[in-house]
Amino acid sequence: MAQCLQSVQEFIQDSFVPMVAVLCSEDAEQVTRKNNLNFSELVRPFCRLTSEGHMRDPNNQIQVIKNLKIHVSNIVTQPPHPAAIRKMLSEVVSVSQPAEGLVANVITAGDYDLNISDRSVKASVPWYNSWKETLTQLNTSKSFTATTPWFETYRETFFQSMPASDHEFLNHYLACMLVVSSNEPQPVEQFLKLSQEQHRIQHSSDYTYPKWFIPNTLKYYVLLHDISEVEEQRADTVYEEMKQRYGTQGCYLLKINSRTSAISTDEQIPDPWSQYLQKSNLQNQELYEDGTSVVIGSTNTENNVSEPEVDGIDPSVKADGVPNNFKTHPLQLDHPSDPGGSFDALDTLRNAVQITDGKKPSTVTTHGACLTLNDHDRIRQFIQEFTFRGLLPHIEKSIRQLNDQLVSRKGLSRSLFSATKKWFSGGKVPEKSIAELKNTAGLLYPPEAPELQIRKLADLCFLVQHYDLAYSCYHTAKKDFLNDQAMLYAAGALEMAAVSAFLQPGAPRPYPAHYMDTAIQTYRDVCKNMVLAERCALLSAEILKSQVKCSEAATLLIRMTSEDSDLRSALLLEQAAHCFINMRSPMVRKFAFHMILAGHRFSKAGQKRHALRCYCQAMQVYKGKGWSLAEDHINFTIGRQSFTLKQLDNAVSAFRHILINDSKQTASQQGAFLREYLYVYKNVSQLSPDDPLPQLPLPCIQSSATRVFFGHDRRLAEGQKQAATHVSLDQEFDCELSQQWKELEEQVVAVVNRGAIPVNFQPTQYCLNSQTDNLRFPLAVVQEPIIVEVVFKNPLKVPLLLTDLSLLWKFQSKVFGQLQNGDEPISNEKEAHVKATFKNEIVSTEVILEFSMSSEETKVARLKLLPHQTGELHILGVVYNLGTVPFVNVVDGTDPSGVQGEGNLVINGMSVRGRQDLEIQGPRLNNTKEEKTSVKHGPDRRLDPIITPPMPLLEVFFINFPTGLLCGEIRKAFVEFVNVSKVLLTGLKVASKHPEFFTFGSNTAALTPQSPTASENCSAYKTIVTDSTSACTALTSLVSPVDFGMGSGNSSLGVIDIPLPDSVLLPGASIQLPLWLRGPDKEGVHEIQFLFYYESPNKLSKLSHRVLRHTAVICTSRSLSVRATVCRSNTFQDEEDGRNGNMLVFVDVENINTNEAGVREFHIVQVSSSSKKWRFQKCINPSEDKDAKLTSRERGKLCFKATTCKYQEATSGALGKYTFADIILGNEQIISATTPCADFFFRSCQSSETKKTLSNGYTSFVPARWPTDDVGKIVRKCSEVDLNIIVLWKAYVVEDNKQLILEGQLHVALQTIGKEACSLSQKQEAQEMVLLKLIRPEQPPVPARPSVEQLSHLIKTSLHYPESYDHPFLHKSLCVVPVTLMLSNCSQAGVDVIIDLRHKAISPETLEVHGSFTWLGQTQFKLQLKAQEIHKLQLKACFIHAGVYNLGTPRVFAKLTDQGSMCETSQQNSMPALIIINNI
């Protein structure tokens, strides 16, 4: 059970106290009426004795009586009506409510923390002299704390309102106070009249009520003296006469009303009567102040009040012969008013709890206004004198008389008390079960029956705390009653025997709980008396709780619930729930379940507040545990009860919880919940229409999924025009792609700012979502729309309809570049109450008139704002009308499926207006140690854009833009740029990760063909028709890479200036520019990113630039594969150009196309070279067919002679320029030095070109020693070739029965002599996975030494000799032929050379083929050649036979000068040098 104010001993003692009746004269009533009290009310706060009492038992042993309390009440002559009792109990429970604003009483049970914040004040606290001390004790002592004060109030009222019964004497009057005023003319005569009246009421057959304990009732005569009106001498005289007549122990002089209005008006006198008269908590003063009226009407009446007989109590009363000075019982439903009669405590209680309206009374009734603290002491002393000198001696005498009578009747020589053991030691009579006993509830004993005398003796002993003797008597009476089968009497004896056994000091025997169980069963099943059964259950449950037998107590309380009384069942179920929570192992779920049952019964009993409280406490257990159906039921009931109690905010909150959780209810139930919520919400909004819009629970908003788009609606493709893809809400966010766009933007910003990115640079983000960087405030442009995409989710199985959906915002006007304005922020929250578009000069808000959502649907709404001023905008949330899907009726024969006309349709739907805030949690911070050890989130600014001044706005359209190309194919398209803003556009650039894919032409207009020429096929190239004389002969031209945007200091790879006229685009203007495209060399699908960058002429704007994105998807197919190698030519030219030499270039072209694009054949129409040092001279192909045609899988071979550029070409002020040499294989020349051929060439080799170091001159001085890395560079230079080959082709394609001619170009970069280069990128082989090894380098890595192959290219050799030589061997046997060996140093440093002529071919095959000869003269030479030096060495060869000989036998070794550690390396042998020796 719940924690109570009193201990179980205090509770039982206060429930059964000696009853004292009061009879007052009219004058005595008038004296007490000065204090707004009657006599019984006057003495009631002082009826608990503060000192111990003593009396002797029949064995003359002294018994100590502690904390005795007596009950003083007026005489009423009719028993209370059961219906009135029920109403009274309902009222006291209704008035007793939990206090608000107090410290919560938290009960920890397992994983639950249950908040039970109810406190009460113990009503039976003795009133001390120091009333302030009492209040302090009430506030601080733990013993005065209760969790369910309404239950204790109900229990106390229940015991006080129990009518007296014939089967027990506990509620019978033991004494009667006769009170007469000293102001009476004849006080003694008045005492005599009152005594006679009491005798008549007790002994006359006209009165069956009240009940009297014994015939010889104690009469105590009280003379009430009003000090303020009557002389004290008169009172003393009358009192002396009374003492002579009644004895000093039978009368008392009580002096009161010693306070007058003129004396001590400012003195504060405590009011101890209010707690008894109002039955309210001293700390709960807000009963009249909580604003909602507590109306106790007919709904609070129990469900069976109208029955004539309730709980076994006979409601018939005898109304005849009642004198006018006695009223009927105060709990009668209808009784006449009695202005002069006496008042009972229950009557006062009843009047106190009847509250007709919820307002606090304007005047507060003051009690005891004429009493001082001395008067309080006199009243307390009076009660003590009455008890110690009158009541207790009377009870002691009565016990002795009853004991003597019983002893004489039983024929015993000893008293009953002495013979108790003998009685109980004999043979026991077996007790019969309740089922075997007859229904003898109606059996009555005469008053003088010995069984009743034993019961009377037991009750007297019980009232004065003599529990041993009481138990013995109850046990004896129980056996007698059971033998007589007087079940009502037996049950009463069992009940009190169990209580007496429990209260015995020292606990000589255990508490007989089975006695109580038998008594309850007898009362309920045999006697049909639920009142007595309830009393028995309350006592037993309290005893079991004190013995920590919570489970047994809960079982007992639950068993006492029934359908006849909802209030009793509710209270007992609530106490059973507290038993479960207070067990050693708390049973939390059982607590919650029984609290739900208690709340249900409270609701049926009309106790709405208590029902609501029970459901709220149970909700603490069910909340968040996954029991959604239970949560829904509890929240629904809480909502309904709160609405009934006019707690509309609580009702809305409860219904809101039903809707926002994942409900497992059926669709119909969810619909009912939604309608209830809308109805309650509408009532709330009507009460306070001017309040801010509250939050709506539906639909759920996925705030983190909110996207914000800054931009206008772009025009789509028109005909052959294709709009730039840019950014839209329909695109999915790709984090990797977003990073690529950011890098492109940083690249172009760095170029604009001369290589450095500004500190305040903020990447452009047109669409913000949960994956973008939202730490900064986004920038929007005035007069450009802002679109917010909100994701709604309908969690219910019923459709929803949102109407008038729009955004809520707050705007702070601000003019950038000026001082801060002092304007107040402007919001549309007030205007959001109006269901219309809010459009003004600040921000235009778009409204979606209707937004429907199906059951469990997730749907996106795109809401638009249009700012008209600069400043700071904060998007707060959304506002809308929430309603169910309406039911549409056809009116006037209109078809509902048609267009909805105004007034044609009647919509039966309920909707309410509210809002939902967009609250987005930022990313978790994880930088500092503090952030890592705690959970902190950064800001998310996506809904807080800054509105900047106007900016230019670019739209881009592509015309004739292809989707498929061959590898290397050249195609011409056009791009249209449109400035759709009212601001000038300048600084237009484009950036791309694939600059080799496109070109806008060179910086020089002469090099860029503006339109196709008149040549065949309308080629994208600039072509010139040639004659046959120029066939196979190179046509050269010299251009600078700067003309094509390469090599300039402020330019960067991938950032290209777009050639606008005057570099600006006027507002509203448009321009078309040509765009050449080249298919990537790798087949497949390619995504090419274009980032168009542009600026505003106003540099002070917060937004420095803008960008436009476009992604082009190109599918490429295979075309040609070009492989090329280069080798040195053996021939030396004359002295002038022999120093530079020449080379042979072999080109292998293969058609690798598989007819994927309908290509029939490829034609190689031209091969061009581009280099700073080399150029093609001529084609030396042996084939006569100059037009190389290649069908599928065919291969063609071409050979070209390359020579170095002329010296004057390289020094004519054009250092760093490229020489283009075109060898025409067709009938027209494609000028490769112009757009687009040169553009794509420079773009393809730009990445490798930037890595090479340009040499501005030759080094004429060679240092003594070089570091190892310099040696490697010098050696590598010998074999390096910087020659690029451009193969231009045409492809004939059949498409739609038409023949198309495609054209393109492929690039091959030759870098090293003898090493093959290819136009296609070689696929890298997958490396084998190996274990990762971590090795700590001990020394820095040593630069790699040049390889033997690289060192073999230091010296170029060539033999000069006649091809045939005639010699008459018959005349002269030896033939000597002069041979010149030419040595050329290919390096930029000095070289030591060794020539060895002693080497001879010794293999038989070589001898057989070529024969043998001998060199004459010096056979070994050592030379030192300077850089680029050519040396001639004269040799002589001797032959002895005619034949064919190979002169290429000299071996040449070389090493760099002063490299002692390096050995001479054999140089590559030249081609075989054959000489024919003829014999003549």
PDB file of C-alpha atoms in Angstrom, residues 20-23 39 175-181 187-199 216-225 238-254 382 385-386 390-391:
ATOM      1  CA  VAL A  20     -18.829  10.654  24.129  1.00  0.00           C
ATOM      2  CA  ALA A  21     -22.187  12.321  23.460  1.00  0.00           C
ATOM      3  CA  VAL A  22     -22.941  15.995  24.040  1.00  0.00           C
ATOM      4  CA  LEU A  23     -26.194  17.683  25.086  1.00  0.00           C
ATOM      5  CA  PHE A  39     -19.423  22.615  21.640  1.00  0.00           C
ATOM      6  CA  ALA A 175     -20.620   8.866  28.372  1.00  0.00           C
ATOM      7  CA  CYS A 176     -22.632  12.024  27.842  1.00  0.00           C
ATOM      8  CA  MET A 177     -21.551  15.598  28.530  1.00  0.00           C
ATOM      9  CA  LEU A 178     -24.357  17.874  29.750  1.00  0.00           C
ATOM     10  CA  VAL A 179     -23.336  21.450  28.973  1.00  0.00           C
ATOM     11  CA  VAL A 180     -25.121  24.434  30.515  1.00  0.00           C
ATOM     12  CA  SER A 181     -24.130  28.098  30.404  1.00  0.00           C
ATOM     13  CA  PRO A 187     -28.358  26.228  35.729  1.00  0.00           C
ATOM     14  CA  VAL A 188     -29.027  23.317  38.076  1.00  0.00           C
ATOM     15  CA  GLU A 189     -32.566  22.907  36.815  1.00  0.00           C
ATOM     16  CA  GLN A 190     -31.273  23.018  33.260  1.00  0.00           C
ATOM     17  CA  PHE A 191     -28.849  20.202  34.117  1.00  0.00           C
ATOM     18  CA  LEU A 192     -31.758  18.203  35.441  1.00  0.00           C
ATOM     19  CA  LYS A 193     -33.705  18.705  32.195  1.00  0.00           C
ATOM     20  CA  LEU A 194     -30.770  17.671  30.059  1.00  0.00           C
ATOM     21  CA  SER A 195     -30.205  14.593  32.218  1.00  0.00           C
ATOM     22  CA  GLN A 196     -33.808  13.588  31.871  1.00  0.00           C
ATOM     23  CA  GLU A 197     -33.628  14.154  28.106  1.00  0.00           C
ATOM     24  CA  GLN A 198     -30.596  11.897  27.858  1.00  0.00           C
ATOM     25  CA  HIS A 199     -32.302   9.217  29.900  1.00  0.00           C
ATOM     26  CA  ASN A 216     -25.608   3.235  33.380  1.00  0.00           C
ATOM     27  CA  THR A 217     -24.138   5.873  31.105  1.00  0.00           C
ATOM     28  CA  LEU A 218     -21.643   8.300  32.636  1.00  0.00           C
ATOM     29  CA  LYS A 219     -23.069  11.788  32.848  1.00  0.00           C
ATOM     30  CA  TYR A 220     -20.574  14.584  33.123  1.00  0.00           C
ATOM     31  CA  TYR A 221     -21.877  18.034  34.008  1.00  0.00           C
ATOM     32  CA  VAL A 222     -20.089  20.966  32.395  1.00  0.00           C
ATOM     33  CA  LEU A 223     -20.738  24.566  33.356  1.00  0.00           C
ATOM     34  CA  LEU A 224     -19.705  26.793  30.444  1.00  0.00           C
ATOM     35  CA  HIS A 225     -18.695  30.246  31.596  1.00  0.00           C
ATOM     36  CA  VAL A 238     -22.984  27.643  40.634  1.00  0.00           C
ATOM     37  CA  TYR A 239     -19.957  25.376  40.343  1.00  0.00           C
ATOM     38  CA  GLU A 240     -19.768  24.938  44.121  1.00  0.00           C
ATOM     39  CA  GLU A 241     -23.382  23.891  44.148  1.00  0.00           C
ATOM     40  CA  MET A 242     -22.655  21.417  41.323  1.00  0.00           C
ATOM     41  CA  LYS A 243     -19.756  19.844  43.225  1.00  0.00           C
ATOM     42  CA  GLN A 244     -21.979  19.292  46.202  1.00  0.00           C
ATOM     43  CA  ARG A 245     -24.665  17.708  44.056  1.00  0.00           C
ATOM     44  CA  TYR A 246     -22.568  15.703  41.513  1.00  0.00           C
ATOM     45  CA  GLY A 247     -19.243  15.386  43.211  1.00  0.00           C
ATOM     46  CA  THR A 248     -15.906  16.879  42.249  1.00  0.00           C
ATOM     47  CA  GLN A 249     -15.236  14.157  39.681  1.00  0.00           C
ATOM     48  CA  GLY A 250     -18.604  14.478  37.939  1.00  0.00           C
ATOM     49  CA  CYS A 251     -18.613  18.166  37.008  1.00  0.00           C
ATOM     50  CA  TYR A 252     -16.349  20.834  35.626  1.00  0.00           C
ATOM     51  CA  LEU A 253     -16.285  24.609  35.222  1.00  0.00           C
ATOM     52  CA  LEU A 254     -15.008  25.590  31.727  1.00  0.00           C
ATOM     53  CA  PHE A 382     -10.981  20.136  30.662  1.00  0.00           C
ATOM     54  CA  GLU A 385      -9.898  16.094  33.661  1.00  0.00           C
ATOM     55  CA  PHE A 386     -12.937  14.549  32.045  1.00  0.00           C
ATOM     56  CA  GLY A 390     -14.524  10.692  34.783  1.00  0.00           C
ATOM     57  CA  LEU A 391     -14.261   8.481  31.740  1.00  0.00           C
TER      58      LEU A 391
END
